[in-house]
Amino acid sequence: WDWRNHSNKPTEGWAADVEVKGAHHADKAPVLRVQVRAATEVELKRFLQSRAMREAEADSDYDTLHAQVTKSKLAGVELAEIDRAEERLKELRKMGRHVSEGADKETLKSLMTWGAVTRTLASRVNKPCIADAECPCNEEHNCGEVLEIVSNSVQEGLSDFGPEGDRLLFDELAGAALAVDEGSVWRAGGKYIFSAFDRNQSVNSLVRMLKKYGRNQAAQMILKLVKLSEARYTGFVTSIQVNFHPHGGTYHQQHRDIY
């Protein structure tokens, strides 16, 4: 399975049930019984994910291994294997591999400034992607997908913090990224994500980290936007993705579930 290039996963596999019996008086020898059968869907998923994680351990790519560890936990890979992979993550952190290129604090400090923010007039014209004719962005409607862009939502939602809530939120998040542990801003696709250090993107984890480092106003603003979203869309916000675009070369790929 070529998981690095996102090839399709195998849909079939074999499993072996092994049974060892002690010696009986009749034969005076232990018995090894092996029954080969088709692997269940859960067994196949667990095996494939375990192999992907082992292969990622052999490299020095922190981001890839971290992602495979997270997937392995969801797939029910044995704890001993996950523990071994997490030890490898610790080794990579000591080597500084957890800090993505362009996401170190000095670079963020120089680039994430309000004066560098560019603006364009709002447009409701959906321009087709020319990089790839089969890009999902070119679909007129994707099943179950809803994208709504509402002008001035941030300013209105954060009006309690003053007339420039968007700028204040920008400054608070940029400042928070410099205050927390390096590595909390990490590359994902064409942009950077700001989250808890362990890359947990739940609202609680982000707010907890912000408060831990004294960024209480940033935490309050995040919670205010969460409350506004829940009221507007009649639902519950359990996760949040804070994207950093420090320069014009970043871009935003299709969203996908973060769990």
PDB file of C-alpha atoms in Angstrom:
ATOM      1  CA  TRP A   1       0.000   0.000   0.000  1.00  0.00           C
ATOM      2  CA  ASP A   2       1.555   3.291  -1.165  1.00  0.00           C
ATOM      3  CA  TRP A   3       0.111   5.461   1.583  1.00  0.00           C
ATOM      4  CA  ARG A   4       2.577   8.288   0.967  1.00  0.00           C
ATOM      5  CA  ASN A   5       1.050   8.940  -2.451  1.00  0.00           C
ATOM      6  CA  HIS A   6      -2.519   8.464  -1.196  1.00  0.00           C
ATOM      7  CA  SER A   7      -3.149   5.325  -3.229  1.00  0.00           C
ATOM      8  CA  ASN A   8      -6.276   3.283  -2.572  1.00  0.00           C
ATOM      9  CA  LYS A   9      -6.107   0.965   0.413  1.00  0.00           C
ATOM     10  CA  PRO A  10      -6.295  -2.792  -0.150  1.00  0.00           C
ATOM     11  CA  THR A  11      -9.777  -4.084   0.514  1.00  0.00           C
ATOM     12  CA  GLU A  12      -8.846  -7.710   1.188  1.00  0.00           C
ATOM     13  CA  GLY A  13      -6.284  -9.512   3.302  1.00  0.00           C
ATOM     14  CA  TRP A  14      -5.562 -12.696   5.197  1.00  0.00           C
ATOM     15  CA  ALA A  15      -5.364 -13.299   8.925  1.00  0.00           C
ATOM     16  CA  ALA A  16      -4.063 -16.267  10.884  1.00  0.00           C
ATOM     17  CA  ASP A  17      -5.545 -17.515  14.147  1.00  0.00           C
ATOM     18  CA  VAL A  18      -2.762 -19.334  16.026  1.00  0.00           C
ATOM     19  CA  GLU A  19      -3.446 -21.723  18.879  1.00  0.00           C
ATOM     20  CA  VAL A  20      -0.819 -23.569  20.913  1.00  0.00           C
ATOM     21  CA  LYS A  21      -1.819 -26.558  23.039  1.00  0.00           C
ATOM     22  CA  GLY A  22       0.357 -28.285  25.588  1.00  0.00           C
ATOM     23  CA  ALA A  23       1.388 -31.909  25.344  1.00  0.00           C
ATOM     24  CA  HIS A  24      -1.242 -34.533  26.144  1.00  0.00           C
ATOM     25  CA  HIS A  25      -0.674 -38.020  27.475  1.00  0.00           C
ATOM     26  CA  ALA A  26      -1.705 -39.528  24.155  1.00  0.00           C
ATOM     27  CA  ASP A  27       0.718 -37.817  21.770  1.00  0.00           C
ATOM     28  CA  LYS A  28       3.218 -36.467  24.336  1.00  0.00           C
ATOM     29  CA  ALA A  29       3.908 -33.417  22.093  1.00  0.00           C
ATOM     30  CA  PRO A  30       2.574 -29.846  22.014  1.00  0.00           C
ATOM     31  CA  VAL A  31       0.244 -28.925  19.159  1.00  0.00           C
ATOM     32  CA  LEU A  32       0.413 -25.775  17.023  1.00  0.00           C
ATOM     33  CA  ARG A  33      -2.807 -25.104  15.165  1.00  0.00           C
ATOM     34  CA  VAL A  34      -3.031 -22.361  12.531  1.00  0.00           C
ATOM     35  CA  GLN A  35      -6.264 -21.353  10.866  1.00  0.00           C
ATOM     36  CA  VAL A  36      -5.973 -18.993   7.888  1.00  0.00           C
ATOM     37  CA  ARG A  37      -9.034 -16.907   7.086  1.00  0.00           C
ATOM     38  CA  ALA A  38     -10.069 -13.661   5.428  1.00  0.00           C
ATOM     39  CA  ALA A  39      -9.173 -10.642   7.562  1.00  0.00           C
ATOM     40  CA  THR A  40     -12.001  -8.543   8.905  1.00  0.00           C
ATOM     41  CA  GLU A  41     -12.313  -4.898   7.906  1.00  0.00           C
ATOM     42  CA  VAL A  42     -11.094  -3.780  11.338  1.00  0.00           C
ATOM     43  CA  GLU A  43      -8.076  -6.123  11.258  1.00  0.00           C
ATOM     44  CA  LEU A  44      -7.081  -4.959   7.795  1.00  0.00           C
ATOM     45  CA  LYS A  45      -7.401  -1.295   8.749  1.00  0.00           C
ATOM     46  CA  ARG A  46      -5.322  -1.825  11.884  1.00  0.00           C
ATOM     47  CA  PHE A  47      -2.595  -3.727  10.015  1.00  0.00           C
ATOM     48  CA  LEU A  48      -2.297  -1.156   7.216  1.00  0.00           C
ATOM     49  CA  GLN A  49      -2.136   1.736   9.659  1.00  0.00           C
ATOM     50  CA  SER A  50       0.445  -0.056  11.789  1.00  0.00           C
ATOM     51  CA  ARG A  51       2.656  -0.586   8.762  1.00  0.00           C
ATOM     52  CA  ALA A  52       2.319   3.040   7.662  1.00  0.00           C
ATOM     53  CA  MET A  53       3.358   4.205  11.131  1.00  0.00           C
ATOM     54  CA  ARG A  54       6.385   1.880  11.175  1.00  0.00           C
ATOM     55  CA  GLU A  55       7.511   3.194   7.802  1.00  0.00           C
ATOM     56  CA  ALA A  56       7.086   6.794   8.991  1.00  0.00           C
ATOM     57  CA  GLU A  57       9.257   6.021  12.029  1.00  0.00           C
ATOM     58  CA  ALA A  58      12.178   5.235   9.730  1.00  0.00           C
ATOM     59  CA  ASP A  59      12.187   8.802   8.369  1.00  0.00           C
ATOM     60  CA  SER A  60      12.936  12.120  10.046  1.00  0.00           C
ATOM     61  CA  ASP A  61       9.696  13.813   9.053  1.00  0.00           C
ATOM     62  CA  TYR A  62       8.021  14.843  12.312  1.00  0.00           C
ATOM     63  CA  ASP A  63       4.775  16.002  10.705  1.00  0.00           C
ATOM     64  CA  THR A  64       4.229  12.737   8.843  1.00  0.00           C
ATOM     65  CA  LEU A  65       4.972  10.545  11.846  1.00  0.00           C
ATOM     66  CA  HIS A  66       2.758  12.641  14.119  1.00  0.00           C
ATOM     67  CA  ALA A  67      -0.129  12.246  11.688  1.00  0.00           C
ATOM     68  CA  GLN A  68       0.396   8.487  11.468  1.00  0.00           C
ATOM     69  CA  VAL A  69       0.462   8.156  15.265  1.00  0.00           C
ATOM     70  CA  THR A  70      -2.854   9.995  15.501  1.00  0.00           C
ATOM     71  CA  LYS A  71      -4.396   7.756  12.837  1.00  0.00           C
ATOM     72  CA  SER A  72      -2.992   4.651  14.545  1.00  0.00           C
ATOM     73  CA  LYS A  73      -4.705   5.536  17.803  1.00  0.00           C
ATOM     74  CA  LEU A  74      -8.020   5.804  15.982  1.00  0.00           C
ATOM     75  CA  ALA A  75      -7.404   2.522  14.161  1.00  0.00           C
ATOM     76  CA  GLY A  76      -6.731   0.604  17.380  1.00  0.00           C
ATOM     77  CA  VAL A  77      -3.072  -0.185  16.735  1.00  0.00           C
ATOM     78  CA  GLU A  78      -1.387  -1.896  19.694  1.00  0.00           C
ATOM     79  CA  LEU A  79      -0.234   0.466  22.440  1.00  0.00           C
ATOM     80  CA  ALA A  80       3.306  -0.945  22.407  1.00  0.00           C
ATOM     81  CA  GLU A  81       3.698   0.130  18.775  1.00  0.00           C
ATOM     82  CA  ILE A  82       2.247   3.576  19.457  1.00  0.00           C
ATOM     83  CA  ASP A  83       4.541   4.032  22.471  1.00  0.00           C
ATOM     84  CA  ARG A  84       7.547   3.205  20.299  1.00  0.00           C
ATOM     85  CA  ALA A  85       6.472   5.750  17.677  1.00  0.00           C
ATOM     86  CA  GLU A  86       5.923   8.419  20.332  1.00  0.00           C
ATOM     87  CA  GLU A  87       9.449   7.841  21.612  1.00  0.00           C
ATOM     88  CA  ARG A  88      10.648   8.507  18.082  1.00  0.00           C
ATOM     89  CA  LEU A  89       8.637  11.744  18.092  1.00  0.00           C
ATOM     90  CA  LYS A  90      10.437  12.798  21.260  1.00  0.00           C
ATOM     91  CA  GLU A  91      13.773  12.163  19.548  1.00  0.00           C
ATOM     92  CA  LEU A  92      12.721  14.272  16.576  1.00  0.00           C
ATOM     93  CA  ARG A  93      11.605  17.105  18.885  1.00  0.00           C
ATOM     94  CA  LYS A  94      15.041  17.136  20.505  1.00  0.00           C
ATOM     95  CA  MET A  95      16.448  17.540  16.997  1.00  0.00           C
ATOM     96  CA  GLY A  96      14.094  20.475  16.352  1.00  0.00           C
ATOM     97  CA  ARG A  97      12.212  18.648  13.606  1.00  0.00           C
ATOM     98  CA  HIS A  98       8.851  19.612  15.117  1.00  0.00           C
ATOM     99  CA  VAL A  99       9.253  23.210  13.943  1.00  0.00           C
ATOM    100  CA  SER A 100       8.026  23.478  10.364  1.00  0.00           C
ATOM    101  CA  GLU A 101      10.069  25.460   7.865  1.00  0.00           C
ATOM    102  CA  GLY A 102       8.856  29.042   7.906  1.00  0.00           C
ATOM    103  CA  ALA A 103       6.988  28.552  11.197  1.00  0.00           C
ATOM    104  CA  ASP A 104       9.765  29.411  13.638  1.00  0.00           C
ATOM    105  CA  LYS A 105       9.073  32.333  15.940  1.00  0.00           C
ATOM    106  CA  GLU A 106      11.504  34.746  14.289  1.00  0.00           C
ATOM    107  CA  THR A 107       9.920  34.230  10.879  1.00  0.00           C
ATOM    108  CA  LEU A 108       6.383  34.523  12.248  1.00  0.00           C
ATOM    109  CA  LYS A 109       7.291  37.701  14.101  1.00  0.00           C
ATOM    110  CA  SER A 110       8.596  39.325  10.940  1.00  0.00           C
ATOM    111  CA  LEU A 111       5.753  38.243   8.666  1.00  0.00           C
ATOM    112  CA  MET A 112       2.594  38.175  10.793  1.00  0.00           C
ATOM    113  CA  THR A 113       2.035  41.931  11.000  1.00  0.00           C
ATOM    114  CA  TRP A 114      -1.230  43.741  10.357  1.00  0.00           C
ATOM    115  CA  GLY A 115       0.454  46.184   7.978  1.00  0.00           C
ATOM    116  CA  ALA A 116       1.234  43.331   5.590  1.00  0.00           C
ATOM    117  CA  VAL A 117      -2.401  42.235   5.307  1.00  0.00           C
ATOM    118  CA  THR A 118      -3.729  42.545   1.750  1.00  0.00           C
ATOM    119  CA  ARG A 119      -7.365  42.966   0.819  1.00  0.00           C
ATOM    120  CA  THR A 120      -9.464  42.219  -2.230  1.00  0.00           C
ATOM    121  CA  LEU A 121     -13.019  43.131  -3.118  1.00  0.00           C
ATOM    122  CA  ALA A 122     -15.502  40.417  -2.223  1.00  0.00           C
ATOM    123  CA  SER A 123     -16.456  38.264  -5.174  1.00  0.00           C
ATOM    124  CA  ARG A 124     -19.117  35.611  -5.511  1.00  0.00           C
ATOM    125  CA  VAL A 125     -17.728  34.351  -8.804  1.00  0.00           C
ATOM    126  CA  ASN A 126     -16.403  30.814  -8.448  1.00  0.00           C
ATOM    127  CA  LYS A 127     -13.311  30.726 -10.616  1.00  0.00           C
ATOM    128  CA  PRO A 128     -12.327  27.220 -11.740  1.00  0.00           C
ATOM    129  CA  CYS A 129      -9.001  25.770 -10.669  1.00  0.00           C
ATOM    130  CA  ILE A 130      -6.592  25.667 -13.600  1.00  0.00           C
ATOM    131  CA  ALA A 131      -3.890  23.685 -11.827  1.00  0.00           C
ATOM    132  CA  ASP A 132      -5.837  20.436 -12.045  1.00  0.00           C
ATOM    133  CA  ALA A 133      -8.897  19.796 -14.184  1.00  0.00           C
ATOM    134  CA  GLU A 134     -10.091  17.156 -11.693  1.00  0.00           C
ATOM    135  CA  CYS A 135      -9.712  19.424  -8.661  1.00  0.00           C
ATOM    136  CA  PRO A 136     -12.712  19.029  -6.276  1.00  0.00           C
ATOM    137  CA  CYS A 137     -12.964  22.827  -6.235  1.00  0.00           C
ATOM    138  CA  ASN A 138     -14.342  22.666  -9.775  1.00  0.00           C
ATOM    139  CA  GLU A 139     -17.407  20.746  -8.646  1.00  0.00           C
ATOM    140  CA  GLU A 140     -20.487  22.934  -8.721  1.00  0.00           C
ATOM    141  CA  HIS A 141     -21.851  21.239  -5.613  1.00  0.00           C
ATOM    142  CA  ASN A 142     -20.123  18.728  -3.337  1.00  0.00           C
ATOM    143  CA  CYS A 143     -22.533  16.501  -1.436  1.00  0.00           C
ATOM    144  CA  GLY A 144     -22.952  17.659   2.146  1.00  0.00           C
ATOM    145  CA  GLU A 145     -20.650  20.649   1.720  1.00  0.00           C
ATOM    146  CA  VAL A 146     -21.717  24.139   2.724  1.00  0.00           C
ATOM    147  CA  LEU A 147     -19.445  27.162   2.447  1.00  0.00           C
ATOM    148  CA  GLU A 148     -20.680  30.540   3.592  1.00  0.00           C
ATOM    149  CA  ILE A 149     -18.610  33.707   3.635  1.00  0.00           C
ATOM    150  CA  VAL A 150     -20.294  36.542   5.526  1.00  0.00           C
ATOM    151  CA  SER A 151     -18.705  39.987   5.350  1.00  0.00           C
ATOM    152  CA  ASN A 152     -17.789  41.704   8.635  1.00  0.00           C
ATOM    153  CA  SER A 153     -18.803  38.703  10.746  1.00  0.00           C
ATOM    154  CA  VAL A 154     -15.656  38.959  12.869  1.00  0.00           C
ATOM    155  CA  GLN A 155     -16.090  42.688  13.498  1.00  0.00           C
ATOM    156  CA  GLU A 156     -19.734  42.205  14.465  1.00  0.00           C
ATOM    157  CA  GLY A 157     -19.041  39.173  16.628  1.00  0.00           C
ATOM    158  CA  LEU A 158     -16.218  40.912  18.470  1.00  0.00           C
ATOM    159  CA  SER A 159     -17.862  44.348  18.749  1.00  0.00           C
ATOM    160  CA  ASP A 160     -17.499  44.166  22.549  1.00  0.00           C
ATOM    161  CA  PHE A 161     -13.730  44.467  22.052  1.00  0.00           C
ATOM    162  CA  GLY A 162     -13.912  47.655  19.996  1.00  0.00           C
ATOM    163  CA  PRO A 163     -14.510  48.763  16.388  1.00  0.00           C
ATOM    164  CA  GLU A 164     -11.520  46.871  14.996  1.00  0.00           C
ATOM    165  CA  GLY A 165     -12.214  43.390  16.315  1.00  0.00           C
ATOM    166  CA  ASP A 166     -10.641  41.753  13.272  1.00  0.00           C
ATOM    167  CA  ARG A 167      -7.346  43.569  13.746  1.00  0.00           C
ATOM    168  CA  LEU A 168      -7.326  42.907  17.480  1.00  0.00           C
ATOM    169  CA  LEU A 169      -7.987  39.201  16.895  1.00  0.00           C
ATOM    170  CA  PHE A 170      -5.139  39.105  14.361  1.00  0.00           C
ATOM    171  CA  ASP A 171      -2.737  40.752  16.803  1.00  0.00           C
ATOM    172  CA  GLU A 172      -3.851  38.524  19.681  1.00  0.00           C
ATOM    173  CA  LEU A 173      -3.371  35.297  17.723  1.00  0.00           C
ATOM    174  CA  ALA A 174      -0.053  36.417  16.242  1.00  0.00           C
ATOM    175  CA  GLY A 175       1.151  37.382  19.696  1.00  0.00           C
ATOM    176  CA  ALA A 176      -0.067  34.110  21.169  1.00  0.00           C
ATOM    177  CA  ALA A 177       1.874  32.146  18.540  1.00  0.00           C
ATOM    178  CA  LEU A 178       5.041  33.848  19.776  1.00  0.00           C
ATOM    179  CA  ALA A 179       4.225  33.216  23.445  1.00  0.00           C
ATOM    180  CA  VAL A 180       3.471  29.481  23.354  1.00  0.00           C
ATOM    181  CA  ASP A 181       5.833  26.575  22.691  1.00  0.00           C
ATOM    182  CA  GLU A 182       7.546  26.669  19.331  1.00  0.00           C
ATOM    183  CA  GLY A 183       5.973  24.033  17.130  1.00  0.00           C
ATOM    184  CA  SER A 184       2.386  25.040  17.908  1.00  0.00           C
ATOM    185  CA  VAL A 185       2.293  26.584  14.428  1.00  0.00           C
ATOM    186  CA  TRP A 186       2.803  23.835  11.883  1.00  0.00           C
ATOM    187  CA  ARG A 187       2.537  23.378   8.161  1.00  0.00           C
ATOM    188  CA  ALA A 188      -0.476  21.541   6.748  1.00  0.00           C
ATOM    189  CA  GLY A 189      -1.111  21.530   3.035  1.00  0.00           C
ATOM    190  CA  GLY A 190      -0.456  24.986   1.676  1.00  0.00           C
ATOM    191  CA  LYS A 191      -0.887  26.938   4.899  1.00  0.00           C
ATOM    192  CA  TYR A 192       0.008  26.834   8.598  1.00  0.00           C
ATOM    193  CA  ILE A 193      -2.224  25.801  11.501  1.00  0.00           C
ATOM    194  CA  PHE A 194      -2.054  27.254  15.003  1.00  0.00           C
ATOM    195  CA  SER A 195      -3.220  24.772  17.627  1.00  0.00           C
ATOM    196  CA  ALA A 196      -2.309  23.180  20.934  1.00  0.00           C
ATOM    197  CA  PHE A 197       1.237  21.795  20.877  1.00  0.00           C
ATOM    198  CA  ASP A 198      -0.005  18.205  20.510  1.00  0.00           C
ATOM    199  CA  ARG A 199      -1.978  19.374  17.432  1.00  0.00           C
ATOM    200  CA  ASN A 200      -5.299  18.745  19.076  1.00  0.00           C
ATOM    201  CA  GLN A 201      -7.644  21.170  17.311  1.00  0.00           C
ATOM    202  CA  SER A 202     -10.503  21.023  19.765  1.00  0.00           C
ATOM    203  CA  VAL A 203     -11.775  24.333  21.106  1.00  0.00           C
ATOM    204  CA  ASN A 204     -11.018  23.295  24.688  1.00  0.00           C
ATOM    205  CA  SER A 205      -7.392  22.418  23.918  1.00  0.00           C
ATOM    206  CA  LEU A 206      -6.721  25.714  22.142  1.00  0.00           C
ATOM    207  CA  VAL A 207      -8.381  27.828  24.835  1.00  0.00           C
ATOM    208  CA  ARG A 208      -6.609  25.892  27.590  1.00  0.00           C
ATOM    209  CA  MET A 209      -3.231  26.559  25.960  1.00  0.00           C
ATOM    210  CA  LEU A 210      -3.959  30.258  25.453  1.00  0.00           C
ATOM    211  CA  LYS A 211      -4.910  30.690  29.110  1.00  0.00           C
ATOM    212  CA  LYS A 212      -1.874  28.711  30.254  1.00  0.00           C
ATOM    213  CA  TYR A 213       0.394  31.264  28.585  1.00  0.00           C
ATOM    214  CA  GLY A 214      -1.564  34.279  29.784  1.00  0.00           C
ATOM    215  CA  ARG A 215      -3.273  35.038  26.468  1.00  0.00           C
ATOM    216  CA  ASN A 216      -6.641  35.467  28.149  1.00  0.00           C
ATOM    217  CA  GLN A 217      -8.030  38.027  25.713  1.00  0.00           C
ATOM    218  CA  ALA A 218      -7.253  35.766  22.753  1.00  0.00           C
ATOM    219  CA  ALA A 219      -9.094  32.945  24.540  1.00  0.00           C
ATOM    220  CA  GLN A 220     -12.084  35.210  25.237  1.00  0.00           C
ATOM    221  CA  MET A 221     -12.274  36.277  21.598  1.00  0.00           C
ATOM    222  CA  ILE A 222     -12.161  32.667  20.384  1.00  0.00           C
ATOM    223  CA  LEU A 223     -14.947  31.695  22.777  1.00  0.00           C
ATOM    224  CA  LYS A 224     -16.990  34.703  21.665  1.00  0.00           C
ATOM    225  CA  LEU A 225     -16.780  33.574  18.035  1.00  0.00           C
ATOM    226  CA  VAL A 226     -17.658  30.020  19.048  1.00  0.00           C
ATOM    227  CA  LYS A 227     -20.758  31.245  20.860  1.00  0.00           C
ATOM    228  CA  LEU A 228     -21.753  33.368  17.867  1.00  0.00           C
ATOM    229  CA  SER A 229     -21.346  30.427  15.467  1.00  0.00           C
ATOM    230  CA  GLU A 230     -23.358  28.100  17.683  1.00  0.00           C
ATOM    231  CA  ALA A 231     -26.200  30.614  17.906  1.00  0.00           C
ATOM    232  CA  ARG A 232     -26.221  31.382  14.184  1.00  0.00           C
ATOM    233  CA  TYR A 233     -26.101  27.790  12.967  1.00  0.00           C
ATOM    234  CA  THR A 234     -27.918  26.108  15.879  1.00  0.00           C
ATOM    235  CA  GLY A 235     -25.214  23.582  16.639  1.00  0.00           C
ATOM    236  CA  PHE A 236     -22.158  22.861  18.749  1.00  0.00           C
ATOM    237  CA  VAL A 237     -18.606  23.878  17.870  1.00  0.00           C
ATOM    238  CA  THR A 238     -16.189  21.208  19.091  1.00  0.00           C
ATOM    239  CA  SER A 239     -13.143  21.993  16.968  1.00  0.00           C
ATOM    240  CA  ILE A 240     -11.527  25.032  15.438  1.00  0.00           C
ATOM    241  CA  GLN A 241      -8.872  25.446  12.784  1.00  0.00           C
ATOM    242  CA  VAL A 242      -6.849  28.638  13.101  1.00  0.00           C
ATOM    243  CA  ASN A 243      -5.001  29.142   9.828  1.00  0.00           C
ATOM    244  CA  PHE A 244      -1.926  31.320   9.429  1.00  0.00           C
ATOM    245  CA  HIS A 245      -1.088  32.703   5.981  1.00  0.00           C
ATOM    246  CA  PRO A 246       2.199  34.552   6.559  1.00  0.00           C
ATOM    247  CA  HIS A 247       2.834  35.294   2.874  1.00  0.00           C
ATOM    248  CA  GLY A 248       1.179  35.236  -0.531  1.00  0.00           C
ATOM    249  CA  GLY A 249       2.575  31.841  -1.394  1.00  0.00           C
ATOM    250  CA  THR A 250       0.256  30.039   1.028  1.00  0.00           C
ATOM    251  CA  TYR A 251      -3.086  28.658  -0.010  1.00  0.00           C
ATOM    252  CA  HIS A 252      -6.025  26.763   1.433  1.00  0.00           C
ATOM    253  CA  GLN A 253      -6.827  23.291   0.209  1.00  0.00           C
ATOM    254  CA  GLN A 254     -10.168  21.530   0.516  1.00  0.00           C
ATOM    255  CA  HIS A 255     -11.290  21.213   4.129  1.00  0.00           C
ATOM    256  CA  ARG A 256     -11.514  17.739   5.584  1.00  0.00           C
ATOM    257  CA  ASP A 257     -12.552  16.333   8.919  1.00  0.00           C
ATOM    258  CA  ILE A 258      -9.884  16.853  11.570  1.00  0.00           C
ATOM    259  CA  TYR A 259     -10.954  13.925  13.742  1.00  0.00           C
TER     260      TYR A 259
END
